[in-house]
mmCIF file of C-alpha atoms in Angstrom:
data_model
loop_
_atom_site.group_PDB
_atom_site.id
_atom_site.type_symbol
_atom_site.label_atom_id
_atom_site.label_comp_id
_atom_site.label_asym_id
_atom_site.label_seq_id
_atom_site.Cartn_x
_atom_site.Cartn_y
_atom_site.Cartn_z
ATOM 1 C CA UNK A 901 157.087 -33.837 110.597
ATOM 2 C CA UNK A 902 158.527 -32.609 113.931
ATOM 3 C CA UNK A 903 161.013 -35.215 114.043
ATOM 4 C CA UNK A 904 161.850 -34.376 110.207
ATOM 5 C CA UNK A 905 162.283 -30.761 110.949
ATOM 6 C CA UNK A 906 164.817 -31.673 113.863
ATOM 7 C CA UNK A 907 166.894 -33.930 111.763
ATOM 8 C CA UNK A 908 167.193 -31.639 108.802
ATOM 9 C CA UNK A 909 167.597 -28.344 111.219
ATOM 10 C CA UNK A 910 164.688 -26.740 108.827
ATOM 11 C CA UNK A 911 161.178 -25.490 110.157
ATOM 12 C CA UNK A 912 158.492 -27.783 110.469
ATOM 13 C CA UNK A 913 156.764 -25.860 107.260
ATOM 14 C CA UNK A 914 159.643 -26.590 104.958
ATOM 15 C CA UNK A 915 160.098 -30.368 106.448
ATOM 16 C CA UNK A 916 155.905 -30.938 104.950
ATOM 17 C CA UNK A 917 156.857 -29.508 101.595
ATOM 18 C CA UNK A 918 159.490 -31.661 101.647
ATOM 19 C CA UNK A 919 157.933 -34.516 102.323
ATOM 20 C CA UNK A 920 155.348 -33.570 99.929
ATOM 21 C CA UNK A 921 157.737 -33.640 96.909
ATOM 22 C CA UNK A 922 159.062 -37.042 97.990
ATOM 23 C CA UNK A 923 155.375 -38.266 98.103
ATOM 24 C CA UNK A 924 154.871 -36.999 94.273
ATOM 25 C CA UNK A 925 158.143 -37.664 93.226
ATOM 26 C CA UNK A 926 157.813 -41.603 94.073
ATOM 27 C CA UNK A 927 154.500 -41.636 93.276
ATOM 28 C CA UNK A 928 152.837 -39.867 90.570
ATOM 29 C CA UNK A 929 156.387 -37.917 89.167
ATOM 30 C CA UNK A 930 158.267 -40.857 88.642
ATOM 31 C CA UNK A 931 160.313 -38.977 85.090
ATOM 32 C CA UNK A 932 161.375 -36.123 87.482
ATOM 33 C CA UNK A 933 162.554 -38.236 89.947
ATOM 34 C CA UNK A 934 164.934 -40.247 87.581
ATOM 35 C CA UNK A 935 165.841 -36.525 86.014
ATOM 36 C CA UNK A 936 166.648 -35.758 89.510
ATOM 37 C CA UNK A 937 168.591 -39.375 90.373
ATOM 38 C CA UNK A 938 170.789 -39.106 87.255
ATOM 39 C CA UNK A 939 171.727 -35.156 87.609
ATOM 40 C CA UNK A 940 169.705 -33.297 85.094
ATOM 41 C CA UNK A 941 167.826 -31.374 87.021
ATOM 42 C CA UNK A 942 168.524 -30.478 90.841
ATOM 43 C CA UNK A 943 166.316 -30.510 93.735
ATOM 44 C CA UNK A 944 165.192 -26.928 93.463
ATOM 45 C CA UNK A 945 164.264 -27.945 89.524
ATOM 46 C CA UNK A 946 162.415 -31.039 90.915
ATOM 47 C CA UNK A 947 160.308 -28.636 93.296
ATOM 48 C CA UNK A 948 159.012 -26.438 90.385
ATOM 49 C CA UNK A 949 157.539 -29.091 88.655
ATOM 50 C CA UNK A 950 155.471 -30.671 91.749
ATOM 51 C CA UNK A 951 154.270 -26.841 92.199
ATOM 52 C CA UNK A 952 153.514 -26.721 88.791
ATOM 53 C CA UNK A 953 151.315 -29.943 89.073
ATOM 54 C CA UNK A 954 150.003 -29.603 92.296
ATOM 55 C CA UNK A 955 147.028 -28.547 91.082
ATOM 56 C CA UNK A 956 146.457 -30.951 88.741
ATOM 57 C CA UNK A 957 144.903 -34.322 89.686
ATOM 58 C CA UNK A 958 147.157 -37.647 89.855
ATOM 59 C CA UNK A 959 146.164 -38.897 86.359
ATOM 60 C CA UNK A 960 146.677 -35.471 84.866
ATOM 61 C CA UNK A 961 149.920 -34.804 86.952
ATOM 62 C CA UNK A 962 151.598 -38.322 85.801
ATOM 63 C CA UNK A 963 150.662 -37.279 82.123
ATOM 64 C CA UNK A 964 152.671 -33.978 82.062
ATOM 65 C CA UNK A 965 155.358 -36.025 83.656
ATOM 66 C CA UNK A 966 155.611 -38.233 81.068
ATOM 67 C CA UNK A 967 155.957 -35.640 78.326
ATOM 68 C CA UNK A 968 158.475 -33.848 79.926
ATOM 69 C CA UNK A 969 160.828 -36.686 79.461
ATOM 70 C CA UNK A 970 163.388 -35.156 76.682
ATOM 71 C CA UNK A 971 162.969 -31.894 77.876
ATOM 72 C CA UNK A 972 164.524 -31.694 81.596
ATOM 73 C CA UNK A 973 167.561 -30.199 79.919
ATOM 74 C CA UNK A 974 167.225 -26.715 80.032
ATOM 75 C CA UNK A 975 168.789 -23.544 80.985
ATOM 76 C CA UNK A 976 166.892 -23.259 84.654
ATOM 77 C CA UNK A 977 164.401 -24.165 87.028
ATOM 78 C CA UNK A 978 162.162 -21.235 85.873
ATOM 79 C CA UNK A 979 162.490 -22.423 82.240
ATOM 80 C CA UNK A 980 161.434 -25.261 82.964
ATOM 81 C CA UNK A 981 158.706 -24.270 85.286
ATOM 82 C CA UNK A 982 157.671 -22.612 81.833
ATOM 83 C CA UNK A 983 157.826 -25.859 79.665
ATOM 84 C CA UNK A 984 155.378 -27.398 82.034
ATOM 85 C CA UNK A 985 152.745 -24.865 81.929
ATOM 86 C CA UNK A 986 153.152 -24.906 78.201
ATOM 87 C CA UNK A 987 152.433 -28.388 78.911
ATOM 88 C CA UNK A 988 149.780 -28.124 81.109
ATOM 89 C CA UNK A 989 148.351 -25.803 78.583
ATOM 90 C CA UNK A 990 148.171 -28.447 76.187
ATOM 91 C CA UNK A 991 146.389 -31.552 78.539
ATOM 92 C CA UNK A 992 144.063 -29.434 80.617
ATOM 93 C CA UNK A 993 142.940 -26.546 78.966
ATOM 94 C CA UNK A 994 139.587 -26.338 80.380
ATOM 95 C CA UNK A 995 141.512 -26.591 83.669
ATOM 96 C CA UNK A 996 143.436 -24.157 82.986
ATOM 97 C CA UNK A 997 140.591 -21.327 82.111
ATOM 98 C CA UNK A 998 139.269 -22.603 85.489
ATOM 99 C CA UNK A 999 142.451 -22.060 87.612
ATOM 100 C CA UNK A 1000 142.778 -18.866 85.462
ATOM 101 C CA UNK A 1001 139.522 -17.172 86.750
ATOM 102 C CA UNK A 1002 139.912 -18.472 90.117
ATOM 103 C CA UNK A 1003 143.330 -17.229 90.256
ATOM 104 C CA UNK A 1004 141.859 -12.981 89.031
ATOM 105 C CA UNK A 1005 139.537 -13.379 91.878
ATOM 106 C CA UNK A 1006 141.974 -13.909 94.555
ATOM 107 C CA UNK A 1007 143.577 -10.977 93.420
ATOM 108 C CA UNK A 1008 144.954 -9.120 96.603
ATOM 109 C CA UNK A 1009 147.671 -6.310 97.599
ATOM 110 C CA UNK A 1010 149.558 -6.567 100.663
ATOM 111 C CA UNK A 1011 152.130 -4.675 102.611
ATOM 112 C CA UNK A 1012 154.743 -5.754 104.571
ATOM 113 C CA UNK A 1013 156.939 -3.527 106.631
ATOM 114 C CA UNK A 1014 160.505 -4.090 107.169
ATOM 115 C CA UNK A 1015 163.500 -2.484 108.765
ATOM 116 C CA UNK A 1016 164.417 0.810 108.457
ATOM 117 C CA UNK A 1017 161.946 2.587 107.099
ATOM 118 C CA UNK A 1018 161.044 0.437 104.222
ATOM 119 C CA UNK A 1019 158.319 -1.509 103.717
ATOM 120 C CA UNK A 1020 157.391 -3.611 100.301
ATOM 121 C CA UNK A 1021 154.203 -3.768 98.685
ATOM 122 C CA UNK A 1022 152.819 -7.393 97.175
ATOM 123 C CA UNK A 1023 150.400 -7.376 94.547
ATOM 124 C CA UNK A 1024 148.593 -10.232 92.952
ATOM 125 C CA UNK A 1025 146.831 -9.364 89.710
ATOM 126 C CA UNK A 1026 146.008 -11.200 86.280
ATOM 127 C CA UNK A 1027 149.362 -11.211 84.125
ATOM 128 C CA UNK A 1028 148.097 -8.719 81.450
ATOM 129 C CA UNK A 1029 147.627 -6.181 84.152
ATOM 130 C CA UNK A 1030 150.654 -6.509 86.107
ATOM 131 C CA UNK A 1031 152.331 -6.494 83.001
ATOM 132 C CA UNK A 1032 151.253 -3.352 81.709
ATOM 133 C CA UNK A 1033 151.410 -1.903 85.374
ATOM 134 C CA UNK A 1034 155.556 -2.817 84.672
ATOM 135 C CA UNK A 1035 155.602 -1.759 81.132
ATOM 136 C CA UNK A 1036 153.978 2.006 81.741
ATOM 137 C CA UNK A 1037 156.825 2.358 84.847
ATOM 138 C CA UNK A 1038 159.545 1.371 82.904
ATOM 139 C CA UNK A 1039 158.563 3.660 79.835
ATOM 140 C CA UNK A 1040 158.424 5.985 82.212
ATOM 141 C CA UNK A 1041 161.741 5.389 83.833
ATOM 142 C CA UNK A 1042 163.800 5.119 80.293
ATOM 143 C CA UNK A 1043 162.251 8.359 79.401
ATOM 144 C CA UNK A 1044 163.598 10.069 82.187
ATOM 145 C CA UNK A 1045 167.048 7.873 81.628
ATOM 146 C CA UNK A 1046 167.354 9.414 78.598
ATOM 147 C CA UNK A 1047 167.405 12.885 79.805
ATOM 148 C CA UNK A 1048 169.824 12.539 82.290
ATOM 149 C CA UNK A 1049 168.429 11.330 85.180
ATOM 150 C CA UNK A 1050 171.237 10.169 87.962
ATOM 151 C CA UNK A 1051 168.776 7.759 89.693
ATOM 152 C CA UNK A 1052 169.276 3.786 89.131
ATOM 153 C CA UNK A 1053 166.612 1.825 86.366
ATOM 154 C CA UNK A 1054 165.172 0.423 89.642
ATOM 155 C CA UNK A 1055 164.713 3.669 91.506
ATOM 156 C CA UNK A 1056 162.827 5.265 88.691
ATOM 157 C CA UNK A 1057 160.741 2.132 88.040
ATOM 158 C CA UNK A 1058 159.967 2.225 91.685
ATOM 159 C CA UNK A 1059 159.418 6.030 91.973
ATOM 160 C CA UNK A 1060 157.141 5.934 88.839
ATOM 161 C CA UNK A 1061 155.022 3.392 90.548
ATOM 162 C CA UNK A 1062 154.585 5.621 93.821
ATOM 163 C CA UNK A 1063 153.842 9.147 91.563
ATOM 164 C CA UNK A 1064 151.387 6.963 89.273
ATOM 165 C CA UNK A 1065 149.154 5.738 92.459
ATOM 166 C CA UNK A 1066 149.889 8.863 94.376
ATOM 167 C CA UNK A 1067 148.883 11.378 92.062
ATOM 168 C CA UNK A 1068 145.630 10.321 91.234
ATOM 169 C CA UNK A 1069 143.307 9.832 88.119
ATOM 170 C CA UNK A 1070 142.722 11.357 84.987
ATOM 171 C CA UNK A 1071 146.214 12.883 84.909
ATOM 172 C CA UNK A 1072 146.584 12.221 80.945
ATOM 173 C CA UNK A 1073 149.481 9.275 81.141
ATOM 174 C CA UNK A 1074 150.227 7.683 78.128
ATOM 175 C CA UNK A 1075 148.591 4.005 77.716
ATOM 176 C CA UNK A 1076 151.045 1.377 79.151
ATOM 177 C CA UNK A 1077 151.386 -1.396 75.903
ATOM 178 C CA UNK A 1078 152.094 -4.754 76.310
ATOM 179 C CA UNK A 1079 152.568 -7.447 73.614
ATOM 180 C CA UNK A 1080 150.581 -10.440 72.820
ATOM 181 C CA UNK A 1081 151.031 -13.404 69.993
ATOM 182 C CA UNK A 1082 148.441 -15.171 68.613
ATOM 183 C CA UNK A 1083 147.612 -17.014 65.772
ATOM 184 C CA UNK A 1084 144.583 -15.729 62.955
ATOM 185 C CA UNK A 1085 142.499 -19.141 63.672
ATOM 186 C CA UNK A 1086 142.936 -18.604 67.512
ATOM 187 C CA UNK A 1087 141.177 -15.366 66.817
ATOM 188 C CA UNK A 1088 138.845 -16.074 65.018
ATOM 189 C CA UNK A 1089 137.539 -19.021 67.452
ATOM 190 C CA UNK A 1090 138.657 -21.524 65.066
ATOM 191 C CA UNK A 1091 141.365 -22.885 67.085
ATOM 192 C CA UNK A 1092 142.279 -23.121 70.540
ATOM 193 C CA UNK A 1093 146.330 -22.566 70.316
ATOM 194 C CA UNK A 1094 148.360 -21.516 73.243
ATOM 195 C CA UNK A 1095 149.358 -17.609 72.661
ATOM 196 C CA UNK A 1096 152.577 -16.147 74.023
ATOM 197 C CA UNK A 1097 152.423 -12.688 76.397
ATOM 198 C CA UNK A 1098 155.906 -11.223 76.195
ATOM 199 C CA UNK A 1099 157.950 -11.499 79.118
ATOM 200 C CA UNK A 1100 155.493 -14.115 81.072
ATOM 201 C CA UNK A 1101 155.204 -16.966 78.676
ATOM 202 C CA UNK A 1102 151.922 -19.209 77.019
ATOM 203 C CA UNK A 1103 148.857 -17.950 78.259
ATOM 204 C CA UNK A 1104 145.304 -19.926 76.643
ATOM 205 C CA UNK A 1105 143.583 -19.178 74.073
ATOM 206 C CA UNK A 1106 140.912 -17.257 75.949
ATOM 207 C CA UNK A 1107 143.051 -15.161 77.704
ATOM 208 C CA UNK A 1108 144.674 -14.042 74.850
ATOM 209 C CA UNK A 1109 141.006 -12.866 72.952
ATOM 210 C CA UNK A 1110 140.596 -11.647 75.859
ATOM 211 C CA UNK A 1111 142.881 -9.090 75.501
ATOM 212 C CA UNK A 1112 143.254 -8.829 72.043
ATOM 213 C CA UNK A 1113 138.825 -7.987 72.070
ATOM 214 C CA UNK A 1114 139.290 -5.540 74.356
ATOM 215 C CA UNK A 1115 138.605 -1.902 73.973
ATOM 216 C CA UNK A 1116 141.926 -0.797 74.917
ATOM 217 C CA UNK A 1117 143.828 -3.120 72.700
ATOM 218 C CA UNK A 1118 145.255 -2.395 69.072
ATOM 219 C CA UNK A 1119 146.261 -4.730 66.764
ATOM 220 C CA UNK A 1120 149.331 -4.552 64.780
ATOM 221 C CA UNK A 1121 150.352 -5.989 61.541
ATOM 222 C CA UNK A 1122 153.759 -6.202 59.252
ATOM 223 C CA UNK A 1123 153.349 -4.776 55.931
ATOM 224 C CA UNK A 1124 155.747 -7.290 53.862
ATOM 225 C CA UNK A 1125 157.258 -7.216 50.508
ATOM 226 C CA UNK A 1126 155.054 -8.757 48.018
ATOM 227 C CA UNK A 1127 157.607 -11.413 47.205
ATOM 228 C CA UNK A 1128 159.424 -12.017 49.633
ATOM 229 C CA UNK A 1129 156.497 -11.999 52.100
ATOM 230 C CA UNK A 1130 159.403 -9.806 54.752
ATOM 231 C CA UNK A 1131 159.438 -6.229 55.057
ATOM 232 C CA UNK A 1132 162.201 -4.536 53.279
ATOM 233 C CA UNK A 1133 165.517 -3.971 54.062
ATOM 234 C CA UNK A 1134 167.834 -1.068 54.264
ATOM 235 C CA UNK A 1135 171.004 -2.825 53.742
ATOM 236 C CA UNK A 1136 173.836 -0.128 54.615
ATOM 237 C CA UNK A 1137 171.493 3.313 53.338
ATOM 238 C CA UNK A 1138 170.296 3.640 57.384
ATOM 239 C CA UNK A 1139 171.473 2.370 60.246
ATOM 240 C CA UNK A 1140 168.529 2.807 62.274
ATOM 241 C CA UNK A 1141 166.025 -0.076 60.832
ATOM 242 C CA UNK A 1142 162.961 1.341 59.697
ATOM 243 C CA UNK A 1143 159.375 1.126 61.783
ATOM 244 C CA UNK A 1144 158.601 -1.858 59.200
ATOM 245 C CA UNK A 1145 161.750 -4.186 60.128
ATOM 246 C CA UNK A 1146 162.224 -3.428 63.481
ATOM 247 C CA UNK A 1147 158.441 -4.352 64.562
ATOM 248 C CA UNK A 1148 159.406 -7.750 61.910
ATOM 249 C CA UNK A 1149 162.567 -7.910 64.464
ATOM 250 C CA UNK A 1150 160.814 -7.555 67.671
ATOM 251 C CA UNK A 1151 158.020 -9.718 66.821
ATOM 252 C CA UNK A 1152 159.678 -12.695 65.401
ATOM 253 C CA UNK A 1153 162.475 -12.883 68.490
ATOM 254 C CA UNK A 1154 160.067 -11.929 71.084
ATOM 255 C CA UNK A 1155 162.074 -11.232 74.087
ATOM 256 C CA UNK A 1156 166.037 -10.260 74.429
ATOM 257 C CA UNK A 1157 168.200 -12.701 72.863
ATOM 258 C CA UNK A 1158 170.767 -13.683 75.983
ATOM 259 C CA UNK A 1159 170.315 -16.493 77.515
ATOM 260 C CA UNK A 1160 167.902 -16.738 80.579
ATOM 261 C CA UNK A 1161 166.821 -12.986 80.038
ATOM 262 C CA UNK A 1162 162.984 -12.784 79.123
ATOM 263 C CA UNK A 1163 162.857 -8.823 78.296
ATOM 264 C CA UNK A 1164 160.324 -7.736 75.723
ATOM 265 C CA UNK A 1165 161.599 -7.605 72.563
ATOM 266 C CA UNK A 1166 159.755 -4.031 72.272
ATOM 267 C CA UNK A 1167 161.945 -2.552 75.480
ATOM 268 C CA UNK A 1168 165.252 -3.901 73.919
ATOM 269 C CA UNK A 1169 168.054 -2.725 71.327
ATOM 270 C CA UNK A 1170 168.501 -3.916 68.215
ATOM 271 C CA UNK A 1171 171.746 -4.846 67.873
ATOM 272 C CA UNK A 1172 173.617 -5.407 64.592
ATOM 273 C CA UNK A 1173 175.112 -8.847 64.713
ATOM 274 C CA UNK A 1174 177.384 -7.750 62.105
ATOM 275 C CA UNK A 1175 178.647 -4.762 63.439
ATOM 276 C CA UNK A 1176 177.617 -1.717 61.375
ATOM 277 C CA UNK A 1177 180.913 -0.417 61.036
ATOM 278 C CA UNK A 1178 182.328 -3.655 59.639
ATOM 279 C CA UNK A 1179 179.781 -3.627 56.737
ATOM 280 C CA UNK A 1180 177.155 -5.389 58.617
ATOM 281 C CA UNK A 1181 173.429 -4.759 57.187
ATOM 282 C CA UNK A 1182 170.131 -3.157 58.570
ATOM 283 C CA UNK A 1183 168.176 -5.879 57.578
ATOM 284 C CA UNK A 1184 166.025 -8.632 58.838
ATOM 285 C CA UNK A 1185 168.915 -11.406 58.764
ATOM 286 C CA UNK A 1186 171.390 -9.114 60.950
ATOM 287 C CA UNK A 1187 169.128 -7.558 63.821
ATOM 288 C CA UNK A 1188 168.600 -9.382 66.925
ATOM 289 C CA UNK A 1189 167.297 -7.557 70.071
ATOM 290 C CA UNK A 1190 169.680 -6.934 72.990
ATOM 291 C CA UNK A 1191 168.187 -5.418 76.342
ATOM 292 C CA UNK A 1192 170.442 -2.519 77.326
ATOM 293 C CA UNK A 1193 172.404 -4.562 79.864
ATOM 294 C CA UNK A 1194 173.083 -7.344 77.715
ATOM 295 C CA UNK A 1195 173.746 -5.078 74.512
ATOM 296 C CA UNK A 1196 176.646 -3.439 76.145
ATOM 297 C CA UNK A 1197 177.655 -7.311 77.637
ATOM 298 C CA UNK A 1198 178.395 -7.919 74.200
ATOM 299 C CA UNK A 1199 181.680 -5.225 73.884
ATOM 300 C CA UNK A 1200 182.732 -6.083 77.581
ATOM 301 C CA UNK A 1201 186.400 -8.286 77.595
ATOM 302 C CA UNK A 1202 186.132 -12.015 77.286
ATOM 303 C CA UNK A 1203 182.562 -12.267 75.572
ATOM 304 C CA UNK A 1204 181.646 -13.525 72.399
ATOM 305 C CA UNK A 1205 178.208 -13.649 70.808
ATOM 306 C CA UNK A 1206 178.511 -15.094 67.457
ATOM 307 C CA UNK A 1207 175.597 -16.985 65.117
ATOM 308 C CA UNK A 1208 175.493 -20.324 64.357
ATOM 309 C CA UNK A 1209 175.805 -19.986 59.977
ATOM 310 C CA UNK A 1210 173.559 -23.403 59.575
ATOM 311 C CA UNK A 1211 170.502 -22.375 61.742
ATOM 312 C CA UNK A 1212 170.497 -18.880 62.768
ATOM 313 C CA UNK A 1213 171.295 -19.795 66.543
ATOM 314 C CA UNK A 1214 173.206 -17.272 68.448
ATOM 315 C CA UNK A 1215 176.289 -18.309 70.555
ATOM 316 C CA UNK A 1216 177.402 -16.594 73.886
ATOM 317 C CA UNK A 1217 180.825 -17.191 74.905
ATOM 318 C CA UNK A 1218 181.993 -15.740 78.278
ATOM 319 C CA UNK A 1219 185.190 -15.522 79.979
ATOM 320 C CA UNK A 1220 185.216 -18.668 81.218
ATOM 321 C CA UNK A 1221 185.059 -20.054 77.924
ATOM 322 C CA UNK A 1222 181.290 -21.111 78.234
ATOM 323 C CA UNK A 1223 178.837 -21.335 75.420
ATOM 324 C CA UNK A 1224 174.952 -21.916 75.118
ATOM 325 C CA UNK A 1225 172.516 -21.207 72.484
ATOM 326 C CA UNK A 1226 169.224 -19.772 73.154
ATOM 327 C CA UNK A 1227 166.079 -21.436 71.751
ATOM 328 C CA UNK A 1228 164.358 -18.605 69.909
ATOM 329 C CA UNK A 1229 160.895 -19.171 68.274
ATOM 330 C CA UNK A 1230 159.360 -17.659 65.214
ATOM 331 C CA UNK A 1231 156.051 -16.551 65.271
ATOM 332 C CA UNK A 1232 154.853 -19.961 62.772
ATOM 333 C CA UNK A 1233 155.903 -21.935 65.896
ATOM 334 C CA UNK A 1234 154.083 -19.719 68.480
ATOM 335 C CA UNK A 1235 155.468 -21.723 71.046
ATOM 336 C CA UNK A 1236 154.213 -25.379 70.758
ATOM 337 C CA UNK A 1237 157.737 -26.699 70.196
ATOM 338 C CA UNK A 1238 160.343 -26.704 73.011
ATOM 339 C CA UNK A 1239 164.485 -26.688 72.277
ATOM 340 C CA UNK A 1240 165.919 -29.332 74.530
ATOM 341 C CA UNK A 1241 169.931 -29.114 74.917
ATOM 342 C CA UNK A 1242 172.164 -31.351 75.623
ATOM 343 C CA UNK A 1243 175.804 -30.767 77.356
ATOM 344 C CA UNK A 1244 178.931 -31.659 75.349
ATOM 345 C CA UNK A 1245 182.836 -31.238 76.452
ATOM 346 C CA UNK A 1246 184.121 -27.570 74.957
ATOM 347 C CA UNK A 1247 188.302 -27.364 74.950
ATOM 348 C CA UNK A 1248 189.117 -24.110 76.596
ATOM 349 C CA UNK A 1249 192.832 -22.443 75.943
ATOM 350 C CA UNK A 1250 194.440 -24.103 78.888
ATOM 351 C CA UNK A 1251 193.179 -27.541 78.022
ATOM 352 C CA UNK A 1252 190.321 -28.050 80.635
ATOM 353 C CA UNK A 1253 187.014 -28.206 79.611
ATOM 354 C CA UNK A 1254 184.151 -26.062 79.558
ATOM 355 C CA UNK A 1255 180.339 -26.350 78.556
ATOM 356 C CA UNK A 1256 179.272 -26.017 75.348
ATOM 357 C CA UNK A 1257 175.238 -26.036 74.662
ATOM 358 C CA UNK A 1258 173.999 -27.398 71.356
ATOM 359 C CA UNK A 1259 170.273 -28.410 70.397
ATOM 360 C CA UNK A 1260 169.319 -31.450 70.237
ATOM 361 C CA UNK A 1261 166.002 -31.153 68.490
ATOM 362 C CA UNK A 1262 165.393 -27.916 66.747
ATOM 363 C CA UNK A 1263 161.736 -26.715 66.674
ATOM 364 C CA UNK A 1264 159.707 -27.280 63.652
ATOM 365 C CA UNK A 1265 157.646 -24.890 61.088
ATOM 366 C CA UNK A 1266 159.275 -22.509 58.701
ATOM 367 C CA UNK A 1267 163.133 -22.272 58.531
ATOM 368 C CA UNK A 1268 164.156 -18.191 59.129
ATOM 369 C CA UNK A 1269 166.849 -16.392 57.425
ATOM 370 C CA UNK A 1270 170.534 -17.578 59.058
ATOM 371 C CA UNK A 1271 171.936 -15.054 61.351
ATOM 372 C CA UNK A 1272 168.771 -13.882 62.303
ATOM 373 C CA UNK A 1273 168.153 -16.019 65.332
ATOM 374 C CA UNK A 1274 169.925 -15.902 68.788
#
């Protein structure tokens, strides 16, 4: 490795994890490799699936290999760092629970000083936890946004961390929330489907009853229209949606609708995708969550969202004339089906080309409304 580590002018730490991906990779991750050889995925992409697998014996490893073949093509490496632990979900779940439980009792909190007096703090906790550690700072941090506050998002969150641990218990804060998905049947012990936390991804069955059985934890439901089974609309009466729709909104779209940006749904906008003032609805077809950032994205110069009229698919255009759809998932899919994309030639003004994203395979289970999806 010393020799490696001189040739490639990196440390002799990053010339063994090197090595150690080659090993896998022509061994035991032989689909990754050829996603690698033939420019799907890069090096950095290749690298999140051996860490992903590591854990995993050979046999196991080689099998969540081979169903990731179809599915290289997505928007990142963390994406599809996500695919394969909905993968590895789905091959090992008694694994899985294991690594889970091992995982809460290494949890740890660490400090690490740094240069002019700042130091950062680590923490490594169970997902739910750190989760609602992140939701009850940002609350807290929008809250004091909204009346005026000159501080940045990120200096509030951070400040609301400190004042939370510094001031001690019992001080009356409100409960942090954070939002979980699961199925009736995976509830009820009947079935063991993967559940989706908001903002992290699948998490097992018995993580998610888990939480859901916990003191702490309320449940939610939609009250829906008899016929329809969807809550009701307000068309153009309001054009604030009702508690009803937006909770139908949030839930169904799960996190913020851009591409790549994995914001609650709950901590986001909804955005009309009609605009309201050129007759667009408050309903459940024309509502889409935006995260602030994002929301106001969509009336900066150059950018385009627009929704695909045959499946509900929303379309970001930038500047540069680039497009790509983001694979949103109703609730009846609750995850289990991945959006692969594939990369096709998009004409831009001056006649070069650009990248235009379109699925390949579209998830199955029930169709939603068009214009409703990102």
């Amino acid at each position: 490795m010393a020799e490696v580590a001189l040739v490639c002018r990196i440390s002799k730490a990053a010339a063994e994890k090197r090595a150690a991906l080659a090993v896998a990779l022509t061994s035991y991750l032989p689909c990754t490799l050829r996603a690698l050889e033939s420019g799907l995925i890069d090096e950095y992409g290749a690298s999140r699936v051996f860490s992903a697998t590591e854990c995993l014996s050979e046999e196991l490893a080689r099998e969540v290999d081979s169903l990731l073949v179809g599915r290289f093509d997505v928007r990142d490496a963390s994406a599809l760092r996500r695919v394969v632990n909905r993968i590895m979900l789905q091959v090992d779940p008694e694994g899985y629970e294991r690594r889970r439980k091992e995982k809460e009792s290494l949890r740890v909190l660490e400090i690490r000083h740094g240069d002019h007096g700042s130091s950062t703090l680590f923490a490594q906790l169970p997902t739910d936890r750190a989760q609602a550690i992140y939701a009850a700072c940002d609350r807290e941090a929008r809250r004091l946004k909204q009346q005026g506050d000159q501080r940045t998002m990120d200096q509030l969150r951070a400040d609301a961390l400190a004042q939370r641990c510094l001031q001690g218990p019992g001080t009356g804060s409100p409960r942090a929330e954070i939002f979980v998905y699961v199925d009736l049947p995976t509830l009820l012990r009947l079935q063991d489907n993967t559940a989706e936390l908001a903002g992290y991804g699948d998490i097992s069955a018995e993580l998610a009853r888990e939480i859901a059985f916990s003191s702490n934890s309320t449940w939610r439901r939609i009250v829906r229209d008899p016929i329809t089974g969807l809550p009701c609309d307000m068309g153009r009466a309001s054009y604030r949606a009702p508690k009803p729709v937006a909770l139908y909104t949030q839930v169904r779209h799960r996190t913020c609708c851009m591409p790549g940006c994995n914001r609650p749904a709950q901590f986001t906008d909804l955005d009309h995708a009609t605009a309201w003032a050129d007759g667009g609805r408050t309903d459940k077809v024309n509502l889409r969550p935006l995260c602030r950032i994002h929301h106001l994205l969509k009336d900066e110069p150059g950018w385009k969202f627009d929704t695909d009229d045959e499946d509900g698919t929303l379309i970001v255009t930038t500047p540069a004339s680039r497009s790509s759809p983001r694979n949103q998932r109703h609730p009846g899919c609750l995850g289990r089906e991945i959006l692969t994309l594939r990369a096709v030639p998009a004409p831009r003004a001056n006649g070069a080309c650009g990248a235009s994203w379109r699925p390949r395979n579209r998830p199955r289970g029930p169709r939603t409304p068009p214009g409703s999806r990102r």
